[in-house]
Tab-separated table of C-alpha atoms in Angstrom:
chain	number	residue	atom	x	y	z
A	1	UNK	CA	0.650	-23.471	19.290
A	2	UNK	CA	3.643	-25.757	19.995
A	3	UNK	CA	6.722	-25.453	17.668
A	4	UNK	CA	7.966	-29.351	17.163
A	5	UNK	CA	11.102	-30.154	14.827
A	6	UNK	CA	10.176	-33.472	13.936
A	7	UNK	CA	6.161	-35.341	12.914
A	8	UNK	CA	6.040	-38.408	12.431
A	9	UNK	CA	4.198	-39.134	9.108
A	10	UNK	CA	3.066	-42.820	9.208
A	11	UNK	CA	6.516	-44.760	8.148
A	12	UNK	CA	8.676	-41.560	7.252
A	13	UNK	CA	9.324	-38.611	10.067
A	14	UNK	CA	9.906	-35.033	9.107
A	15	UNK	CA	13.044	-33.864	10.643
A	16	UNK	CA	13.663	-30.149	10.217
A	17	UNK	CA	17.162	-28.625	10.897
A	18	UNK	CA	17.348	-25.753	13.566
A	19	UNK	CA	17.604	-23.494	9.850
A	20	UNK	CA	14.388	-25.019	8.294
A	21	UNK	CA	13.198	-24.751	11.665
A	22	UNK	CA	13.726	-20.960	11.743
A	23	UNK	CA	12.779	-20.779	8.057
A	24	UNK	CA	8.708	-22.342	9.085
A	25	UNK	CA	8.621	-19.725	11.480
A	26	UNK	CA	9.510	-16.937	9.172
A	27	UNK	CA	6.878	-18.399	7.088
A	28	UNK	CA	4.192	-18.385	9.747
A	29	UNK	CA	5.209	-14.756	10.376
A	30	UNK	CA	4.358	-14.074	6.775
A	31	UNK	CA	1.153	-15.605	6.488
A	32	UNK	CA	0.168	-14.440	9.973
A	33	UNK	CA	0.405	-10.995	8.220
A	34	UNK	CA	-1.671	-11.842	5.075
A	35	UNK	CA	-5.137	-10.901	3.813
A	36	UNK	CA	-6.322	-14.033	2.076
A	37	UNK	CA	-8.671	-11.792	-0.143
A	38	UNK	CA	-5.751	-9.962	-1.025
A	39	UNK	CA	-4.389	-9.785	-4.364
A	40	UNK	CA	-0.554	-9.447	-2.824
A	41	UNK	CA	-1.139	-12.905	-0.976
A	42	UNK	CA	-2.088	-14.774	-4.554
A	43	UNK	CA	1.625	-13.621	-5.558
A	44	UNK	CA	3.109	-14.554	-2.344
A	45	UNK	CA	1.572	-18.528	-2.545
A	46	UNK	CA	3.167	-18.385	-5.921
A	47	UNK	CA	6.201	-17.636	-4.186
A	48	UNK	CA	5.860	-19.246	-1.786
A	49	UNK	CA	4.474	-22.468	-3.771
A	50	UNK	CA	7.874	-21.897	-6.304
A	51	UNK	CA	10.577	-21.816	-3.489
A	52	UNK	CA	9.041	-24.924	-1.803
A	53	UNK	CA	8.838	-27.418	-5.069
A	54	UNK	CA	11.937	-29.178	-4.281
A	55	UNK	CA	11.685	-29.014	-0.911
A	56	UNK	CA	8.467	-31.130	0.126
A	57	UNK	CA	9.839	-32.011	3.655
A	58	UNK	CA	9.313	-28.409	4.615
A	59	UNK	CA	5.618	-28.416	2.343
A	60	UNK	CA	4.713	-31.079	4.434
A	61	UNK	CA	6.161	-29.649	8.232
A	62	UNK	CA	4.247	-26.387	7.239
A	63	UNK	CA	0.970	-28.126	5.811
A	64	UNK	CA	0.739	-30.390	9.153
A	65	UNK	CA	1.000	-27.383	11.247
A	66	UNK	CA	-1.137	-24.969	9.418
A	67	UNK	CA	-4.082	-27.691	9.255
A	68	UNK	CA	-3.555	-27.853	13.405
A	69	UNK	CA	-5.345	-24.377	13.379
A	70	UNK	CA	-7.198	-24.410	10.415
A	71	UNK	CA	-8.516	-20.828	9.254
A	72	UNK	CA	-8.847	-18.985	5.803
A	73	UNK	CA	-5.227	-18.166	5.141
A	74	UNK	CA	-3.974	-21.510	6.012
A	75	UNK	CA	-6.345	-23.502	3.824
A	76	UNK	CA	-5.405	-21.267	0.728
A	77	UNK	CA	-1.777	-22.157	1.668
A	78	UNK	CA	-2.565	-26.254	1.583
A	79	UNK	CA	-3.995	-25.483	-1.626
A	80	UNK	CA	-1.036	-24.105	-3.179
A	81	UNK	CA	1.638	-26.567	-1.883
A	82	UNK	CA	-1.145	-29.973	-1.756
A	83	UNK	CA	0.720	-30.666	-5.069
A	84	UNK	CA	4.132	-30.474	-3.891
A	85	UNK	CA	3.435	-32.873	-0.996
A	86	UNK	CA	1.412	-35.245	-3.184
A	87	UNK	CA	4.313	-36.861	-5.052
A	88	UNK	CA	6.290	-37.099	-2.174
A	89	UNK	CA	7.408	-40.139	0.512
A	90	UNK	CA	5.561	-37.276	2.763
A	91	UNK	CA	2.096	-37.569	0.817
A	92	UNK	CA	0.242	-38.811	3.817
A	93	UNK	CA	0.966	-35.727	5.441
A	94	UNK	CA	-1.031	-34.040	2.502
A	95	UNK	CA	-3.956	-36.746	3.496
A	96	UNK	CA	-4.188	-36.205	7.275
A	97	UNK	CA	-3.890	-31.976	6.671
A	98	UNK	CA	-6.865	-32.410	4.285
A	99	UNK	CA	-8.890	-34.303	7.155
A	100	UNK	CA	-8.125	-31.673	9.669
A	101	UNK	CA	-8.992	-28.731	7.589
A	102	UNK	CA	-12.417	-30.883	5.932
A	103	UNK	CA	-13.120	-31.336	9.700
A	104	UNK	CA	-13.069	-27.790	10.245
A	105	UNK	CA	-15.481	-26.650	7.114
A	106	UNK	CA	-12.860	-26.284	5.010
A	107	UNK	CA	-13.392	-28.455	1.420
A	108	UNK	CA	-10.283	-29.599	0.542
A	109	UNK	CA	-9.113	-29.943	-3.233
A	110	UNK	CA	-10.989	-33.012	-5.777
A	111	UNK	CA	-13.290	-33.185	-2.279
A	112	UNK	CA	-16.867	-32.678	-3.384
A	113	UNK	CA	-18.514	-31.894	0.412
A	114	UNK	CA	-21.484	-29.296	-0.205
A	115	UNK	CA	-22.114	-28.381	3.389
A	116	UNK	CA	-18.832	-27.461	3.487
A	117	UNK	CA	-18.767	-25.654	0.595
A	118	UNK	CA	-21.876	-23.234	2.385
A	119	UNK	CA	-19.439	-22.944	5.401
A	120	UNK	CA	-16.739	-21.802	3.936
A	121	UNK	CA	-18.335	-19.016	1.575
A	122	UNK	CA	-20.301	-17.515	4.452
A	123	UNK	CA	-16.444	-17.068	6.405
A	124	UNK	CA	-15.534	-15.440	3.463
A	125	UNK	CA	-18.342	-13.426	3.568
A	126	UNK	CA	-17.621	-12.214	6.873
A	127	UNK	CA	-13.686	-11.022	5.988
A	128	UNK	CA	-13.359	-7.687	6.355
A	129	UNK	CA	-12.108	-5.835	3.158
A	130	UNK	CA	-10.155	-2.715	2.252
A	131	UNK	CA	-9.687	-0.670	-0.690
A	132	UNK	CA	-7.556	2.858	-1.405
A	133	UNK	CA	-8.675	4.758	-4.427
A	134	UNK	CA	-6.702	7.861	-6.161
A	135	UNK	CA	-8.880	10.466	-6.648
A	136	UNK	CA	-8.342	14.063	-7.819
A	137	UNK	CA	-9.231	16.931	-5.389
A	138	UNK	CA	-8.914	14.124	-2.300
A	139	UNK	CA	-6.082	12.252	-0.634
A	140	UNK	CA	-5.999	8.490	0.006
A	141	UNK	CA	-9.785	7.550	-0.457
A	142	UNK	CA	-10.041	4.618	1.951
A	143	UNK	CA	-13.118	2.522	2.509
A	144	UNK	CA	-13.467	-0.242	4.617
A	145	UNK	CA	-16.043	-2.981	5.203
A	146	UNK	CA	-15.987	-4.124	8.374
A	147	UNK	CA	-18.178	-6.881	9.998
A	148	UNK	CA	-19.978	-5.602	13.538
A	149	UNK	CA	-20.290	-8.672	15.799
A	150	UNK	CA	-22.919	-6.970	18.178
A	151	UNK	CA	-25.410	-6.271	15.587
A	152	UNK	CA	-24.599	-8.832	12.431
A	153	UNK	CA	-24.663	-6.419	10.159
A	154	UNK	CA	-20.946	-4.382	8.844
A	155	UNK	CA	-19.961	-0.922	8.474
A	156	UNK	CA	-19.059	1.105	5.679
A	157	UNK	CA	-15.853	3.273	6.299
A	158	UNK	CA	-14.545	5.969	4.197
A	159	UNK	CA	-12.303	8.414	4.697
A	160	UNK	CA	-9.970	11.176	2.640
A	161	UNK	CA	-8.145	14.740	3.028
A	162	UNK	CA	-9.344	17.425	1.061
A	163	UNK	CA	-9.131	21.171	0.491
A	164	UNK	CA	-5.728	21.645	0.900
A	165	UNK	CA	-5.411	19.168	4.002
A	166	UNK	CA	-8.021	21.773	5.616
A	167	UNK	CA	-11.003	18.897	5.393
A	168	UNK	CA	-11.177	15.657	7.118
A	169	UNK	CA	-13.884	13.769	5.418
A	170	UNK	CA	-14.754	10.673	7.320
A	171	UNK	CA	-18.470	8.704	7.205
A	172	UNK	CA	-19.553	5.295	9.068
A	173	UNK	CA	-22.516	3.865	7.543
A	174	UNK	CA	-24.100	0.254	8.710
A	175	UNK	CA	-24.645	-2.169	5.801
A	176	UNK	CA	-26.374	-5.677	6.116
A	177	UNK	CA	-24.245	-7.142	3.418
A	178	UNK	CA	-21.472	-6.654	0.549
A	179	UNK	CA	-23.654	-5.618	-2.326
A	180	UNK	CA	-23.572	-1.918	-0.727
A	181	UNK	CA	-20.169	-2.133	-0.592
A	182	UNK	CA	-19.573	-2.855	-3.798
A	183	UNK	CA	-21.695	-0.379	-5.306
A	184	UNK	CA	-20.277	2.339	-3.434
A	185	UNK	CA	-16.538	1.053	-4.416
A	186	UNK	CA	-18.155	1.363	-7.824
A	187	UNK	CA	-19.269	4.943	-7.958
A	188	UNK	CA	-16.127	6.082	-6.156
A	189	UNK	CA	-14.349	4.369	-8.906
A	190	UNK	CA	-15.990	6.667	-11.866
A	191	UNK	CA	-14.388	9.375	-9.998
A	192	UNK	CA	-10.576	7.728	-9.715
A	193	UNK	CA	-7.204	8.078	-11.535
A	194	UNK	CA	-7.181	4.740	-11.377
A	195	UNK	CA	-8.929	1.418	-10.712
A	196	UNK	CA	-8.891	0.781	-6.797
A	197	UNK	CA	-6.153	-1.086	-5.038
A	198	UNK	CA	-7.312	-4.052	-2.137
A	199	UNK	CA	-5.067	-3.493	0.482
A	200	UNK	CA	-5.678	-4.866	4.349
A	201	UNK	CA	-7.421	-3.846	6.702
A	202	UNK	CA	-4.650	-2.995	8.811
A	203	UNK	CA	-2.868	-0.687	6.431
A	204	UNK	CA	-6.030	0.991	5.895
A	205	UNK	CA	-6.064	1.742	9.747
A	206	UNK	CA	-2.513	3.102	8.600
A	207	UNK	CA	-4.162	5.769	6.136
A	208	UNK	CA	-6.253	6.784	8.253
A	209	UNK	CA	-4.295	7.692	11.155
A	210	UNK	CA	-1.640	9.263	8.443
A	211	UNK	CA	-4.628	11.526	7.293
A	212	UNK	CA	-5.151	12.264	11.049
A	213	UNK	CA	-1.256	13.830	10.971
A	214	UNK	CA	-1.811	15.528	7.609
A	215	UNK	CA	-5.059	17.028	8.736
A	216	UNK	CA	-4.374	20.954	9.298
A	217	UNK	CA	-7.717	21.246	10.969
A	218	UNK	CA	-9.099	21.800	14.383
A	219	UNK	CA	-11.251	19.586	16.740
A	220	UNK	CA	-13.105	16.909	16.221
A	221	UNK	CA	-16.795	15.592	14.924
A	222	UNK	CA	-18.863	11.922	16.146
A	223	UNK	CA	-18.065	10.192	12.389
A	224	UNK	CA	-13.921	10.950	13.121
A	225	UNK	CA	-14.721	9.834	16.387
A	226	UNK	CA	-16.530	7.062	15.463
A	227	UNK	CA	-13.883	6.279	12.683
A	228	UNK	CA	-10.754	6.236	14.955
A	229	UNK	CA	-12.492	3.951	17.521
A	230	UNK	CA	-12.985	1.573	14.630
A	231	UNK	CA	-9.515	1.292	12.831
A	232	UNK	CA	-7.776	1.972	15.972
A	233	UNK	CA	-8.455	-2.178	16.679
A	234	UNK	CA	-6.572	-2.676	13.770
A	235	UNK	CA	-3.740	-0.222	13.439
A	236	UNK	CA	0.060	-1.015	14.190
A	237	UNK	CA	1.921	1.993	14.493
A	238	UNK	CA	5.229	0.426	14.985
A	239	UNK	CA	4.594	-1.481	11.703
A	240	UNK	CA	5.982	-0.267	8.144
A	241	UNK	CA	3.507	0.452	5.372
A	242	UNK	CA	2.609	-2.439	3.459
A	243	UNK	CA	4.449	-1.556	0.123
A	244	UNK	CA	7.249	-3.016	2.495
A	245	UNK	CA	6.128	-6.487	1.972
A	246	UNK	CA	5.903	-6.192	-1.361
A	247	UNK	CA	9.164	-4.147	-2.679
A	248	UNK	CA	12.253	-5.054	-2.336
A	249	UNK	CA	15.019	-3.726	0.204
A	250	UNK	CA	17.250	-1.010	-1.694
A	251	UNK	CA	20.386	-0.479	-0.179
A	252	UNK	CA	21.094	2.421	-1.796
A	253	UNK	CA	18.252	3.741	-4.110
A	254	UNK	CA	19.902	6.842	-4.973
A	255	UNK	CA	22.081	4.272	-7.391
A	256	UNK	CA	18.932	4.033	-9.737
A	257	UNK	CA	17.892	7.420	-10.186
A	258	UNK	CA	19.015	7.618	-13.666
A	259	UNK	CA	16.504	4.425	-14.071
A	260	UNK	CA	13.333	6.740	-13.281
A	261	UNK	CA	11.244	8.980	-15.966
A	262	UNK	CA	9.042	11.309	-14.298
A	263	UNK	CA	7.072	12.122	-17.161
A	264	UNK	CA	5.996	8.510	-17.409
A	265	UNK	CA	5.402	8.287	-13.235
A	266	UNK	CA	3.770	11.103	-12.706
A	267	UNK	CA	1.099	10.695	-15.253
A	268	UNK	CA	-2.178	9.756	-13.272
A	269	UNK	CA	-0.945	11.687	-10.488
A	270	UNK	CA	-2.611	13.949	-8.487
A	271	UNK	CA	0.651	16.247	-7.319
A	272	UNK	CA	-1.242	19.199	-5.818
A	273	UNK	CA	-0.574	17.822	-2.393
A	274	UNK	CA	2.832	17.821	-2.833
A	275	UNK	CA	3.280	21.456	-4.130
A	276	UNK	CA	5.338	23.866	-1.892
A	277	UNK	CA	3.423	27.148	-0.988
A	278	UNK	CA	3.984	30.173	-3.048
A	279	UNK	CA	5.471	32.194	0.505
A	280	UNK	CA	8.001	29.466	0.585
A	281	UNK	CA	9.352	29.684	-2.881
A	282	UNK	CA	9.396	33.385	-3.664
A	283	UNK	CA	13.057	33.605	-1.882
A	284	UNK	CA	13.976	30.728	-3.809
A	285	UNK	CA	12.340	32.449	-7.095
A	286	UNK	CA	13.932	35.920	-6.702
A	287	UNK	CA	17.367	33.939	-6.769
A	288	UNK	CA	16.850	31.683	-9.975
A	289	UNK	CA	15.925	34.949	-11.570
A	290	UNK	CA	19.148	36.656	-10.597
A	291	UNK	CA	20.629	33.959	-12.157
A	292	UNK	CA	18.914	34.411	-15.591
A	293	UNK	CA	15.508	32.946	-17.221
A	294	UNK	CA	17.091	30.425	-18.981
A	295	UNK	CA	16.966	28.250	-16.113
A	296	UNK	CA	13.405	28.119	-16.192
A	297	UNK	CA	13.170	27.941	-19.349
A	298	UNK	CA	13.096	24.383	-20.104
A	299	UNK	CA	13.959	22.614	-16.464
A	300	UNK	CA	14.551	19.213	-16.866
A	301	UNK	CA	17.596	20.572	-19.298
A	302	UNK	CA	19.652	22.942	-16.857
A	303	UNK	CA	22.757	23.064	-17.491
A	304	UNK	CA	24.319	25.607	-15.675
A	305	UNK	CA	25.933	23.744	-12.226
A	306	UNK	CA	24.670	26.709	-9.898
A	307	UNK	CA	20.953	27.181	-10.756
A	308	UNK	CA	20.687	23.194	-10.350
A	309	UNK	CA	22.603	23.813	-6.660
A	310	UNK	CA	20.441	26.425	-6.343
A	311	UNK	CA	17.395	24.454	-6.447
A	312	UNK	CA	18.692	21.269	-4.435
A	313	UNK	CA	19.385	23.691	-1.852
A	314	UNK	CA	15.982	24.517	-2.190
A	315	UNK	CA	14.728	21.262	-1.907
A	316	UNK	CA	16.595	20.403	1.110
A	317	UNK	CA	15.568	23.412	2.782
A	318	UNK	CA	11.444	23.078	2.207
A	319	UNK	CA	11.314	19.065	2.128
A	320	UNK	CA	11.850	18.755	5.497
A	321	UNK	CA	10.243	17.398	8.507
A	322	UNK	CA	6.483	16.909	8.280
A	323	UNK	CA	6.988	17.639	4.386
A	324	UNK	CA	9.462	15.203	3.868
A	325	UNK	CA	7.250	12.788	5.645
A	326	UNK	CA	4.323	13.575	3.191
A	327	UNK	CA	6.602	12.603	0.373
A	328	UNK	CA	7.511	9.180	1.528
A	329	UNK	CA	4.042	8.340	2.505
A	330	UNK	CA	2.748	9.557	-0.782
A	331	UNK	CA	5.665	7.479	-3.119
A	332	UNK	CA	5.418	4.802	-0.829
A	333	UNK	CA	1.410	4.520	-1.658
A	334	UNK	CA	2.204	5.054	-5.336
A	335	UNK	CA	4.337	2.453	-5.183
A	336	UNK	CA	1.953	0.028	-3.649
A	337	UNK	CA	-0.830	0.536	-6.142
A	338	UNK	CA	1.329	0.171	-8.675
A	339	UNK	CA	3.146	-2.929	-8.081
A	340	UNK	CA	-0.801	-4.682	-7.093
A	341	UNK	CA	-2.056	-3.354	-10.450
A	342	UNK	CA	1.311	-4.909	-11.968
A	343	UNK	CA	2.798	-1.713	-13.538
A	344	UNK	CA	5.941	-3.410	-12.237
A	345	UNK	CA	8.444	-0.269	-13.976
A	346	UNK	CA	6.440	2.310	-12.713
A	347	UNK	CA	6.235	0.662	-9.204
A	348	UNK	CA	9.733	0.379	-9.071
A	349	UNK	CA	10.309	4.053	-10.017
A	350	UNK	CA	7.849	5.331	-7.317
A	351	UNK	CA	9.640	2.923	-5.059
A	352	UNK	CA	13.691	4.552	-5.658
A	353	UNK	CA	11.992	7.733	-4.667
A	354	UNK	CA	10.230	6.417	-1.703
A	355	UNK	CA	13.292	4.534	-0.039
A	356	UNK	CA	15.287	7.623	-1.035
A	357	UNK	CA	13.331	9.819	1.363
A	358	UNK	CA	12.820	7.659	3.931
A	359	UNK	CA	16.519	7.341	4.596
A	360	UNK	CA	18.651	10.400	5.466
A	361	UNK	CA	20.320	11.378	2.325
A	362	UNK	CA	19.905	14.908	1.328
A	363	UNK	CA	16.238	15.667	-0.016
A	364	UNK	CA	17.443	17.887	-2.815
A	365	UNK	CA	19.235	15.357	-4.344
A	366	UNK	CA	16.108	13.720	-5.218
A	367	UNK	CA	14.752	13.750	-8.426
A	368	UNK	CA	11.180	14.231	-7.760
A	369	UNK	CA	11.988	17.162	-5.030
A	370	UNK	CA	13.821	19.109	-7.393
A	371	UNK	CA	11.390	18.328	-10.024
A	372	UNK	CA	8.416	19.515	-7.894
A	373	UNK	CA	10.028	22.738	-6.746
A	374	UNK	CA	10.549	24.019	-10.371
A	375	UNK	CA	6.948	22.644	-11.057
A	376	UNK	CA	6.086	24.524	-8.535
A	377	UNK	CA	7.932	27.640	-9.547
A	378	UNK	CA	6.224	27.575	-12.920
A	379	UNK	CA	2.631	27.292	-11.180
A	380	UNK	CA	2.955	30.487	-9.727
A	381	UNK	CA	4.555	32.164	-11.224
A	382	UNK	CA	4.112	31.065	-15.135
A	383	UNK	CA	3.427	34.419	-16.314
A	384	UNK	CA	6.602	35.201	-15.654
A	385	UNK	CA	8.330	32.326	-18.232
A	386	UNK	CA	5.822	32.289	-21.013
A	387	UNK	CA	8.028	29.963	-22.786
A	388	UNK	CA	8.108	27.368	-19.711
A	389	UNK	CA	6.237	23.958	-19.909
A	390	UNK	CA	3.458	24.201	-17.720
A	391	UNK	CA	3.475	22.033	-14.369
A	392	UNK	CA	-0.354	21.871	-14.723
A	393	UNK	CA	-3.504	24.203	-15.549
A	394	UNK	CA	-4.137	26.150	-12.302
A	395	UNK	CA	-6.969	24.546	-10.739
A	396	UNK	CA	-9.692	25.660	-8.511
A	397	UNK	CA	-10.284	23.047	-5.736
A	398	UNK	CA	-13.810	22.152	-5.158
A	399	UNK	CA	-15.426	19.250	-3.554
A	400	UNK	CA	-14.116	16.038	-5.077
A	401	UNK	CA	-17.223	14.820	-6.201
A	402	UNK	CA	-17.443	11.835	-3.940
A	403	UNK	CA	-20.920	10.602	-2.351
A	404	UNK	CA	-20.260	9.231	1.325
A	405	UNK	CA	-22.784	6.842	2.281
């Protein structure tokens, strides 16, 4: 695709500084990136739509080049800024995109073309979808519908940690159309924390291949197999998660840790896979006692400067490595659900923590590691502080309750 400054546009010409210039193609790197049966891309066109209202020159340089290679993503785009070109001395560029794209199958806006209209639902049939569900007992329930060109039919993939990281679960099953796939999404939902998040497909491949890390076990089975063959076309493992486009940069997110409540974030919250083993708090235990109950007592009011040194220490000793890995990924995730289900306070919360542990300042220091080691304390050993809030009712881990297809 050739990347022309200026278009002429009937009488007027579209002239683009070298910056606008640079600014279309940070655009088109955007979009290139988008699922256009995302939710996250609605909120970007709004954006998008928003930054570009005084500026129809630019509307008009990206709608002529986006209608040169029409597809899904760029006719949801020329929907969103049509208006902003319309009532403009660049309108006609609005005119001729709308030809290109109607000669293409796409219908544009106030365009009543039926055969069209058939085209372009059967191409939106065919988009692959994503979704990530929170369920107790498993990690990062991801199921995928992915069309198979050699047969015509797609394929159903799901795919989730449990036991203790000691289970892979993963399942390919063929489907001739959607209406599986939404049932199954369905009955996966009864089992969730929380309604589903649509995410893309290639941040799904993401999951997956994070799950692959987590996994503690041995080997290898045909599904897995059959699995990593299929999201390994779509993974990017040089690319940051997704919650990346969405989130802001945070220079310094230990700056807003006073901003977060835990109570609030953690509620809805599976935290079992984040709990430190009992062997590697019991020399971390047998200190905090020395130093009196009271510290256990009620945690999240310690006073005393030592037992709170104590447990940083703690934290930056066992979050560490692959742990301190787990704990970004997990935030990070939190923090993507959140902020597509809107819980914009709670997103941002999960989101401090996140950034904070993917940068290099000291672990401990962290609210939610030195909230889950004393949750973890009080786990095991709550017999021990009767008077201690409990971190949660000791649970026996079964099988999730999930049917694969």
């Amino acid at each position: 695709m050739s990347r022309k400054q200026a278009a002429k546009k009937g009488k007027d010409q579209v002239e683009l500084t070298r910056e606008e210039t640079g600014e279309l193609e940070m655009i088109f790197d955007r979009l290139a990136v988008q699922d256009p049966a995302g939710e996250s891309f609605q909120v970007y066109l709004k954006s998008l739509s928003n930054s570009l209202a005084q500026r129809p020159m630019l509307a008009a340089a990206l709608l002529d080049r986006l209608s040169r290679n029409p597809n899904q993503t760029g006719f949801r785009t020329f929907q969103a800024l049509e208006a902003v070109v319309e009532n403009s001395p660049y309108k006609r560029s609005a005119k001729q995109a709308a030809y290109r794209f109607s000669q293409k199958g796409f219908a544009p806006a106030g365009q009543i073309a039926s055969p069209e209209k058939v085209v372009l639902i059967r191409e939106e049939q065919r988009q692959p979808l994503a979704d990530l569900f929170q369920v107790p007992g498993a990690m990062w329930v991801v199921s995928a519908l992915i069309p198979d060109a050699s047969t015509g039919n797609y394929e159903i993939v799901t795919a989730f940690l449990e036991d203790d990281f000691n289970t892979f679960h993963v399942r390919v099953a063929e489907s001739a159309g959607q209406k599986l796939y939404r049932e199954y999404l369905q009955t996966i939902s009864t089992h969730a924390l929380r309604k589903g998040a649509r995410i893309p497909l290639r941040h799904a491949a993401r999951l997956f291949f994070d799950m692959l890390d987590f996994w503690t076990g041995k080997g290898s089975y045909a599904q897995l197999e059959r699995g990593r063959n299929i999201f390994e076309k779509h993974f990017a493992p040089d690319a940051r998660p997704y919650v990346y486009e969405l989130m802001p940069e945070l220079e310094n997110p230990g700056q807003f840790f006073a901003e977060i409540q835990l109570e609030r974030l953690f509620e809805d919250m599976d935290l079992s896979w984040l709990r430190f083993t009992r062997e590697e708090l019991a020399p971390w235990y047998e200190k905090l006692k020395a130093l009196g109950n009271p510290l256990l007592v009620v945690p999240r009011e310690v006073l005393e400067e030592r037992g709170l040194q104590l447990l940083r220490n703690a934290g930056d000793v066992l979050c560490a490595g692959t742990k301190r890995r787990l704990y970004t990924r997990f935030f990070e995730e939190q923090a993507m659900v959140l902020k597509l289900q809107e819980d914009e306070e709670k997103a941002r919360w999960a989101w401090i923590i996140a950034t904070d542990l993917a940068g290099e300042s000291p672990a401990g220091n962290n609210p939610a590691v030195s909230r889950l080691v004393m949750d973890s304390i009080a786990f095991y050993w709550q017999e021990k502080f009767p008077e201690a809030p409990k971190a949660a009712e000791p649970e026996h881990r079964t099988e999730s309750g999930i049917i694969l297809p």
